[in-house]
Amino acid sequence: MEWVSAENIVAVGTAMLGVLASAGVLWYERRVPSRKRIGYRIQLDTPIGSNGRRNGRPNIRLGLFSDTPDMSDGTLVLLRIENDGSQSIADNDYTGREVHGLTVDFTDRFVRGLAVTHGGGAEHLAEHFTPSAGLRYVGNTLYIPRVPLNRGEYYKLLVLLSGGPVGCEVRITGGIRDGEVMPNRAVLPDDKTPLFSNAARNITVLLTACVVALAAIIVVRDDSRPPIGCATGELTVNGSTAFAPVVRELAKKYEKDCAGSKITVDAHGSTAGIRSLAAAGEQADEARKGSPPVIALSDGPKPGGFPQLRENRIAVSAFTLVANDKVPVTNLALDDIRAIYRGDITDWSELGGPQLKILLVSRDANSGTREIFQRRVLNRNEPAHSSRDCVHKDDPESKVTRCELDSTEQVLSTVAKLPGAIGYSELRAGTTLKGVHRLTIDGDPPSVETVGTSAYPYREIEYAYTYGRPPADSLASSFLTYMRLGSGQDVITTHGHLPCVTPKGLRVCGEE
């Protein structure tokens, strides 16, 4: 193969640009972890009094301000304050100790009056601008309340000033938890906003040129090769039932994109999948066939005793406790969860709910979801099961009614049918759960979006294991790449998981 070719040079150059861009995004993610930001712009700073000057020329005015001596040097400043970050800002995100949230200092000028407007669709913001909420001005300082802002929302302050010329410094200060307050470029009325920044235009032109050159080389060459990364053959994916919906969708997409491939998803729990892979690998070793066409998915790292298995970190998954809809409780303290599973709390009335017996619907010993729950939430093993039908206690001496089921789907359907039942599953973001609702833990909701910044304990990395290193041209190797780097990222994100190859995922997966 000829490695030094025009096609390879352009491809490597494009890849390097992509790596640099990804590194820049990763740096930005590390620098601003939660992406909360309030930006402000000075959209207008103009004299209105007869003594004011703008651009070195007299500012002639007739009427009220020219007849009012103490306003002959009057000026108007229009401030736009907006949420230009990627997350909403709540009133408790402001970190100041005073009742107000932001402070505006007008150097050499004094505040004489104020008017507040808001953007379309944000009429609800008006109720926050009251003296009791901290809105006031003293001298050259204006105090702004703790106004909650959804992403993209803004409000404007038209401030009447006196005592100094236009152009004096205007500074807004305040603290945002996990964020910052910073100025944006002021867009004046006569300005024409550029469609793209210079940096964006240069990068776009360069990347476009590289892609067009690479495409031209490929089109000119008369190669009849299969799609990049495709492989033929048969593959079995077993293990985690929690991650199975993701893998089933990926398997269908891969088979559609790559003719001649057949992928069977056979999920019976993380531990069962690991043991099945190890057994298949030992049989392949005896027959000297190399790595078998099997991938085992596991919620969390494999247990000890399987040194031949090679790990691939795929995604970060959030898991959740679920309760039957007859139970109005929506939040449980971590200590209360542990007390429930010890059998110290046996009725929902002890937690502010109805007079209803608590039924524990759990997974079997092969479940990675259960293992994570025990390790990250309970800090101990669950008690022995005491019921076969999840309703009647078979062991009268047991403190708690607890059953074990084979899959996440069985847990969800059983909890939905039994009043008072509680269980656990993966998050399944975007899916409407019938008959059950999710529970927060100590007030923290189950969400991969807050991984790394929230104290929510019930989450773990999803691993894909192979027996040794499969051949580079094998279906196992190709499908792993498809999951981690190809179309799999979109599918993983859609199902509510965080891919490990994203900037935030790289950080979280690397820290575990």
XYZ file of C-alpha atoms in Angstrom:
512
model
C 0.000 0.000 0.000
C 1.237 3.473 -0.849
C 0.994 5.450 2.370
C 2.439 8.740 1.102
C -0.317 9.785 -1.283
C -2.317 12.928 -1.921
C -5.425 11.288 -0.462
C -3.686 10.298 2.760
C -1.985 13.678 3.170
C -5.293 15.549 2.856
C -7.034 13.028 5.136
C -4.340 13.330 7.837
C -4.413 17.127 7.593
C -8.190 17.193 7.972
C -7.969 14.789 10.920
C -5.354 16.982 12.619
C -7.624 20.014 12.247
C -10.430 18.003 13.785
C -8.198 16.930 16.695
C -7.142 20.527 17.330
C -10.757 21.681 17.232
C -11.730 18.883 19.662
C -8.834 19.826 21.950
C -10.056 23.415 21.927
C -13.557 22.313 22.855
C -12.164 20.074 25.619
C -10.116 22.965 26.968
C -13.185 25.156 26.982
C -15.241 22.472 28.738
C -12.576 22.175 31.448
C -12.352 25.945 31.816
C -16.109 26.515 32.004
C -17.542 23.175 33.295
C -21.212 24.125 33.594
C -21.414 26.734 30.784
C -23.516 29.198 32.804
C -22.910 32.753 31.708
C -24.522 36.174 31.875
C -23.387 38.600 29.195
C -24.058 42.322 29.016
C -23.890 44.850 26.212
C -23.959 48.658 26.133
C -26.269 49.190 23.183
C -26.666 52.935 23.575
C -24.675 55.672 25.305
C -25.791 59.099 24.100
C -26.068 62.668 25.446
C -29.513 64.219 25.813
C -28.575 67.495 27.519
C -27.527 70.648 25.710
C -24.001 70.568 27.174
C -23.251 67.026 26.031
C -20.821 66.367 23.208
C -20.582 63.315 20.950
C -17.678 62.667 18.603
C -16.254 66.112 19.443
C -19.333 68.002 18.202
C -21.910 70.001 20.204
C -25.117 68.139 21.019
C -27.905 70.678 20.555
C -31.234 69.822 22.197
C -34.451 71.820 22.626
C -37.050 71.139 25.267
C -37.077 69.557 28.696
C -33.403 68.738 29.163
C -32.113 72.047 27.822
C -34.444 73.876 30.252
C -33.409 71.789 33.279
C -30.041 73.047 34.581
C -29.110 69.916 36.520
C -29.772 67.763 33.435
C -27.807 69.816 30.901
C -25.153 67.072 30.971
C -27.741 64.286 30.950
C -27.023 61.014 29.142
C -28.962 57.845 28.346
C -27.418 54.380 28.547
C -29.203 51.275 27.220
C -27.947 48.019 28.740
C -28.863 44.575 27.417
C -28.361 41.746 29.905
C -28.796 38.209 28.608
C -28.202 34.530 29.313
C -25.784 33.670 26.516
C -24.563 30.407 28.057
C -25.844 26.894 27.419
C -27.735 26.408 30.699
C -30.598 28.159 32.448
C -29.812 30.411 35.412
C -32.022 30.250 38.520
C -32.372 32.935 41.186
C -30.301 30.828 43.598
C -27.417 30.664 41.099
C -26.437 34.234 42.047
C -23.737 33.966 44.713
C -23.820 37.421 46.319
C -24.737 37.733 49.982
C -27.081 40.703 49.337
C -30.670 40.437 48.133
C -29.732 41.747 44.691
C -27.883 39.699 42.070
C -25.874 42.146 39.914
C -24.330 45.574 40.490
C -23.872 48.255 37.783
C -21.321 51.034 38.398
C -21.492 54.161 36.183
C -18.093 55.866 36.562
C -18.346 59.690 37.028
C -22.126 59.655 36.430
C -25.136 59.526 38.738
C -28.316 57.506 38.194
C -31.413 59.702 37.896
C -34.011 57.283 36.592
C -34.593 53.786 35.174
C -36.902 51.908 32.806
C -36.933 48.106 32.329
C -38.025 46.165 29.235
C -37.785 42.477 28.338
C -37.645 40.314 25.238
C -40.682 38.846 23.535
C -42.040 35.777 25.284
C -40.352 36.715 28.570
C -43.131 38.803 30.125
C -42.753 36.808 33.335
C -39.456 38.595 34.028
C -41.257 41.847 34.870
C -42.415 40.534 38.257
C -38.791 40.267 39.451
C -38.026 43.996 39.086
C -39.379 45.296 42.379
C -37.737 47.150 45.272
C -38.415 44.187 47.553
C -36.419 41.999 45.146
C -33.459 44.379 45.371
C -34.088 46.851 42.515
C -32.733 50.281 43.565
C -30.066 52.846 42.792
C -27.803 54.951 44.988
C -25.473 57.574 43.554
C -23.649 56.064 40.606
C -24.605 52.469 41.464
C -27.599 50.479 40.220
C -28.620 47.223 41.942
C -30.353 44.542 39.823
C -32.442 41.716 41.390
C -31.700 38.017 41.073
C -33.536 37.552 37.774
C -33.843 33.908 36.562
C -33.048 33.598 32.862
C -33.640 30.693 30.531
C -31.115 30.147 27.779
C -31.319 33.062 25.314
C -33.609 35.241 27.463
C -32.713 38.874 28.047
C -33.916 42.150 29.485
C -32.920 45.776 28.860
C -32.314 48.680 31.237
C -32.698 52.258 29.970
C -30.838 54.408 32.538
C -31.040 58.198 32.808
C -27.730 59.648 34.071
C -26.146 63.011 34.827
C -22.825 64.382 35.994
C -20.473 63.064 33.308
C -19.985 62.678 29.561
C -20.803 59.700 27.388
C -18.198 56.976 27.122
C -17.431 56.759 30.836
C -16.818 53.194 31.971
C -19.863 51.077 32.767
C -19.044 47.957 34.771
C -21.404 45.132 35.782
C -20.295 42.782 38.550
C -21.798 39.749 40.237
C -21.201 36.080 40.828
C -22.822 33.071 39.166
C -22.390 29.584 40.603
C -20.305 27.507 38.176
C -20.362 30.428 35.729
C -19.380 34.025 35.104
C -20.613 37.519 34.264
C -18.782 39.035 31.313
C -19.239 41.730 28.653
C -20.248 40.975 25.095
C -19.521 43.149 22.098
C -21.944 46.048 22.081
C -24.068 46.136 18.925
C -24.805 49.792 18.207
C -27.749 50.860 16.039
C -25.548 51.703 13.029
C -23.503 48.516 13.260
C -23.991 45.654 10.846
C -23.686 42.360 12.683
C -21.312 39.972 10.839
C -22.740 36.619 9.883
C -19.533 34.793 10.908
C -16.485 35.796 12.928
C -13.087 35.941 11.225
C -11.934 32.803 13.012
C -15.085 30.908 12.006
C -14.730 31.988 8.380
C -11.065 30.975 8.215
C -11.646 27.564 9.806
C -14.705 26.925 7.628
C -12.854 27.817 4.417
C -9.856 25.675 5.361
C -11.898 22.629 6.364
C -14.097 22.968 3.290
C -11.047 23.103 1.026
C -9.618 19.967 2.665
C -12.890 18.056 2.406
C -13.433 19.088 -1.234
C -9.877 18.094 -2.137
C -10.265 14.727 -0.412
C -13.642 14.124 -2.102
C -12.203 15.055 -5.511
C -9.325 12.599 -5.107
C -11.714 9.801 -4.079
C -14.087 10.526 -6.991
C -11.258 10.610 -9.547
C -9.917 7.291 -8.299
C -12.011 4.447 -9.692
C -12.125 2.275 -6.591
C -15.010 -0.060 -5.834
C -14.453 -0.546 -2.126
C -17.058 -1.241 0.561
C -18.095 1.584 2.941
C -15.348 2.611 5.361
C -15.370 0.485 8.541
C -17.862 -2.152 7.356
C -17.222 -5.830 7.996
C -19.151 -8.993 7.185
C -19.933 -12.057 9.272
C -21.878 -12.807 12.443
C -21.548 -11.253 15.891
C -23.252 -11.850 19.246
C -23.636 -8.998 21.751
C -24.725 -10.044 25.231
C -24.641 -8.719 28.782
C -26.391 -5.618 30.119
C -30.167 -5.470 29.742
C -30.056 -1.773 30.704
C -27.925 -0.888 27.666
C -29.670 -3.390 25.376
C -32.110 -0.861 23.792
C -29.126 1.168 22.584
C -27.332 -1.858 21.145
C -30.439 -3.221 19.410
C -30.931 0.074 17.572
C -27.232 0.240 16.690
C -27.257 -3.353 15.413
C -30.178 -2.596 13.064
C -28.454 0.532 11.734
C -25.168 -1.295 11.215
C -26.815 -4.184 9.355
C -28.591 -1.660 7.139
C -25.390 0.273 6.406
C -23.145 -2.779 5.995
C -24.545 -5.612 3.875
C -23.433 -9.118 4.815
C -23.364 -8.503 8.577
C -25.615 -10.126 11.170
C -25.614 -8.963 14.795
C -27.581 -10.830 17.482
C -28.319 -9.035 20.763
C -28.822 -11.540 23.604
C -28.934 -9.603 26.891
C -29.266 -11.513 30.179
C -27.349 -9.297 32.611
C -23.823 -7.926 32.880
C -22.275 -10.736 34.921
C -23.876 -13.438 32.783
C -22.518 -11.716 29.672
C -18.981 -11.550 31.075
C -19.026 -15.246 31.965
C -20.451 -16.188 28.547
C -17.705 -14.207 26.793
C -14.986 -15.818 28.917
C -16.361 -19.298 28.163
C -16.497 -18.566 24.416
C -12.928 -17.284 24.553
C -11.654 -20.427 26.291
C -13.322 -22.613 23.666
C -11.757 -20.512 20.908
C -8.338 -20.856 22.569
C -8.659 -24.616 22.660
C -9.575 -24.659 18.965
C -6.900 -22.026 18.214
C -9.445 -19.785 16.519
C -8.404 -16.502 18.135
C -10.824 -13.977 19.585
C -14.465 -15.180 19.310
C -17.121 -12.982 17.611
C -18.697 -12.005 20.938
C -18.975 -8.660 22.743
C -20.149 -8.449 26.379
C -21.683 -5.225 27.658
C -21.380 -4.470 31.353
C -22.837 -1.797 33.634
C -19.582 -0.946 35.373
C -16.219 -2.770 35.332
C -16.048 -6.552 35.099
C -15.538 -8.612 38.258
C -12.100 -10.006 39.015
C -10.829 -13.281 37.620
C -11.134 -12.542 33.891
C -7.689 -11.243 32.881
C -8.144 -12.109 29.167
C -11.032 -9.692 28.720
C -10.190 -6.340 27.144
C -12.281 -3.288 28.077
C -13.668 -0.470 25.932
C -15.367 2.450 27.674
C -18.487 3.349 25.712
C -20.690 5.773 27.653
C -21.699 7.163 31.027
C -25.135 5.956 32.113
C -27.414 7.389 34.754
C -29.725 5.033 36.634
C -32.831 5.857 38.611
C -35.102 4.577 41.334
C -38.725 4.226 40.188
C -41.890 3.984 42.278
C -45.461 3.012 41.504
C -47.684 5.995 40.682
C -49.870 5.211 43.715
C -46.928 6.470 45.792
C -46.879 10.316 45.746
C -43.304 10.490 47.059
C -40.909 11.988 44.461
C -37.706 12.401 46.492
C -35.884 10.136 48.936
C -32.949 10.940 51.165
C -29.984 8.594 50.735
C -30.286 7.464 54.372
C -33.974 6.661 53.857
C -33.186 4.539 50.783
C -30.694 2.530 52.796
C -33.203 2.154 55.632
C -35.846 0.879 53.179
C -33.527 -1.787 51.815
C -32.427 -2.820 55.322
C -36.079 -3.308 56.224
C -36.095 -0.534 58.854
C -38.777 1.379 56.900
C -41.562 -0.869 55.603
C -44.484 1.498 54.922
C -44.695 4.658 52.795
C -46.563 6.443 55.596
C -43.233 6.620 57.447
C -41.955 8.861 54.630
C -44.957 11.148 54.328
C -46.839 8.932 51.863
C -50.048 6.909 52.155
C -50.610 3.875 54.387
C -49.097 1.457 51.855
C -46.652 -1.396 52.334
C -43.296 -1.023 50.547
C -42.504 -3.789 48.035
C -38.915 -4.081 46.740
C -38.665 -5.185 43.098
C -34.998 -5.909 42.327
C -32.768 -7.485 39.694
C -31.045 -10.858 39.990
C -27.401 -11.392 40.913
C -26.266 -11.213 37.258
C -27.413 -7.613 36.928
C -24.907 -4.801 36.578
C -27.682 -2.315 37.401
C -28.114 -4.047 40.776
C -24.351 -4.194 41.383
C -24.050 -0.428 40.770
C -27.029 0.227 43.059
C -25.411 -1.800 45.842
C -21.976 -0.208 45.389
C -22.886 3.433 44.752
C -26.163 3.863 46.685
C -26.531 1.229 49.420
C -22.839 0.690 50.233
C -23.789 -2.922 50.932
C -25.509 -5.892 49.303
C -29.267 -6.034 49.034
C -31.004 -8.414 51.468
C -31.943 -11.916 50.323
C -35.137 -12.159 48.294
C -38.157 -13.152 50.347
C -40.887 -13.350 47.693
C -41.375 -15.161 44.403
C -44.404 -13.183 43.215
C -43.236 -9.768 44.570
C -46.418 -9.527 46.670
C -46.488 -12.249 49.316
C -43.625 -12.781 51.730
C -42.438 -16.404 51.525
C -40.146 -16.021 54.535
C -42.211 -14.764 57.503
C -39.050 -13.810 59.420
C -37.793 -11.495 56.666
C -38.028 -7.786 57.520
C -38.870 -6.755 53.956
C -40.817 -8.127 50.965
C -38.286 -8.355 48.134
C -38.286 -10.237 44.808
C -35.732 -10.612 41.993
C -36.426 -10.406 38.246
C -34.370 -11.162 35.150
C -34.523 -7.889 33.190
C -35.094 -4.149 33.427
C -38.331 -4.479 31.427
C -39.704 -6.956 33.988
C -38.788 -4.610 36.852
C -40.558 -1.627 35.255
C -43.713 -3.566 34.371
C -43.920 -5.176 37.831
C -43.438 -1.871 39.692
C -46.155 -0.341 37.473
C -48.621 -3.106 38.470
C -48.018 -3.228 42.235
C -49.122 -0.293 44.441
C -46.328 0.513 46.882
C -43.591 -1.051 44.749
C -40.155 0.492 44.242
C -37.385 -0.649 41.869
C -34.575 0.652 39.678
C -33.565 0.871 36.030
C -31.417 2.885 33.640
C -32.600 6.442 33.035
C -34.299 5.928 29.620
C -34.323 9.643 28.878
C -37.090 10.802 26.586
C -39.198 7.706 27.313
C -42.597 8.061 28.963
C -42.805 5.544 31.792
C -46.289 4.059 32.266
C -47.492 3.552 35.817
C -44.194 4.557 37.448
C -42.268 7.766 38.125
C -38.621 8.522 38.762
C -37.318 9.488 42.207
C -34.669 12.078 42.959
C -32.017 11.325 45.588
C -31.389 14.063 48.151
C -33.035 16.454 45.691
C -30.660 15.610 42.812
C -32.438 14.339 39.664
C -31.045 11.455 37.587
C -29.305 13.151 34.645
C -26.080 12.655 32.662
C -26.104 16.392 31.913
C -25.009 17.141 35.493
C -22.438 14.335 35.779
C -19.309 15.748 37.370
C -21.126 18.710 38.951
C -23.976 16.967 40.801
C -23.789 14.721 43.877
C -26.238 12.244 42.299
C -24.681 8.839 43.129
C -26.503 6.318 40.903
C -24.487 6.379 37.665
C -21.701 4.337 36.082
C -19.654 3.767 32.926
C -20.899 1.274 30.322
C -18.126 -1.104 29.215
C -17.867 -3.310 26.131
C -15.571 -6.312 26.611
C -13.897 -8.582 24.052
C -11.800 -11.683 24.597
C -8.368 -10.294 23.855
C -8.012 -7.973 20.879
C -10.235 -8.978 17.933
C -8.712 -8.743 14.419
C -8.852 -5.239 12.924
C -10.959 -6.423 9.968
C -13.411 -8.414 12.110
C -17.075 -7.562 12.677
C -16.439 -7.280 16.435
C -13.749 -4.639 15.923
C -15.822 -2.758 13.335
C -18.957 -2.712 15.496
C -16.994 -1.451 18.521
C -15.708 1.436 16.408
C -19.242 2.052 15.118
C -20.525 2.312 18.697
C -17.747 4.532 20.007
C -16.878 6.775 17.069
C -19.498 6.414 14.341
C -23.257 6.780 14.264
C -23.389 5.224 17.707
C -22.784 8.569 19.402
C -26.135 9.948 18.215
C -28.007 6.798 19.250
C -26.303 6.715 22.664
C -27.179 10.372 23.273
C -30.798 9.876 22.155
C -31.242 7.118 24.755
C -30.025 9.427 27.535
C -26.395 8.307 27.875
C -23.213 10.382 27.563
C -20.743 9.022 24.944
C -17.222 8.683 26.322
C -15.690 10.255 23.184
C -17.397 13.633 23.709
C -15.342 16.320 25.469
C -17.299 16.001 28.709
C -17.450 12.217 28.361
C -13.681 12.001 27.955
C -13.240 13.813 31.241
C -15.781 11.764 33.204
C -14.782 8.385 31.731
C -11.122 9.178 32.388
C -11.719 10.097 36.022
C -13.575 6.903 36.967
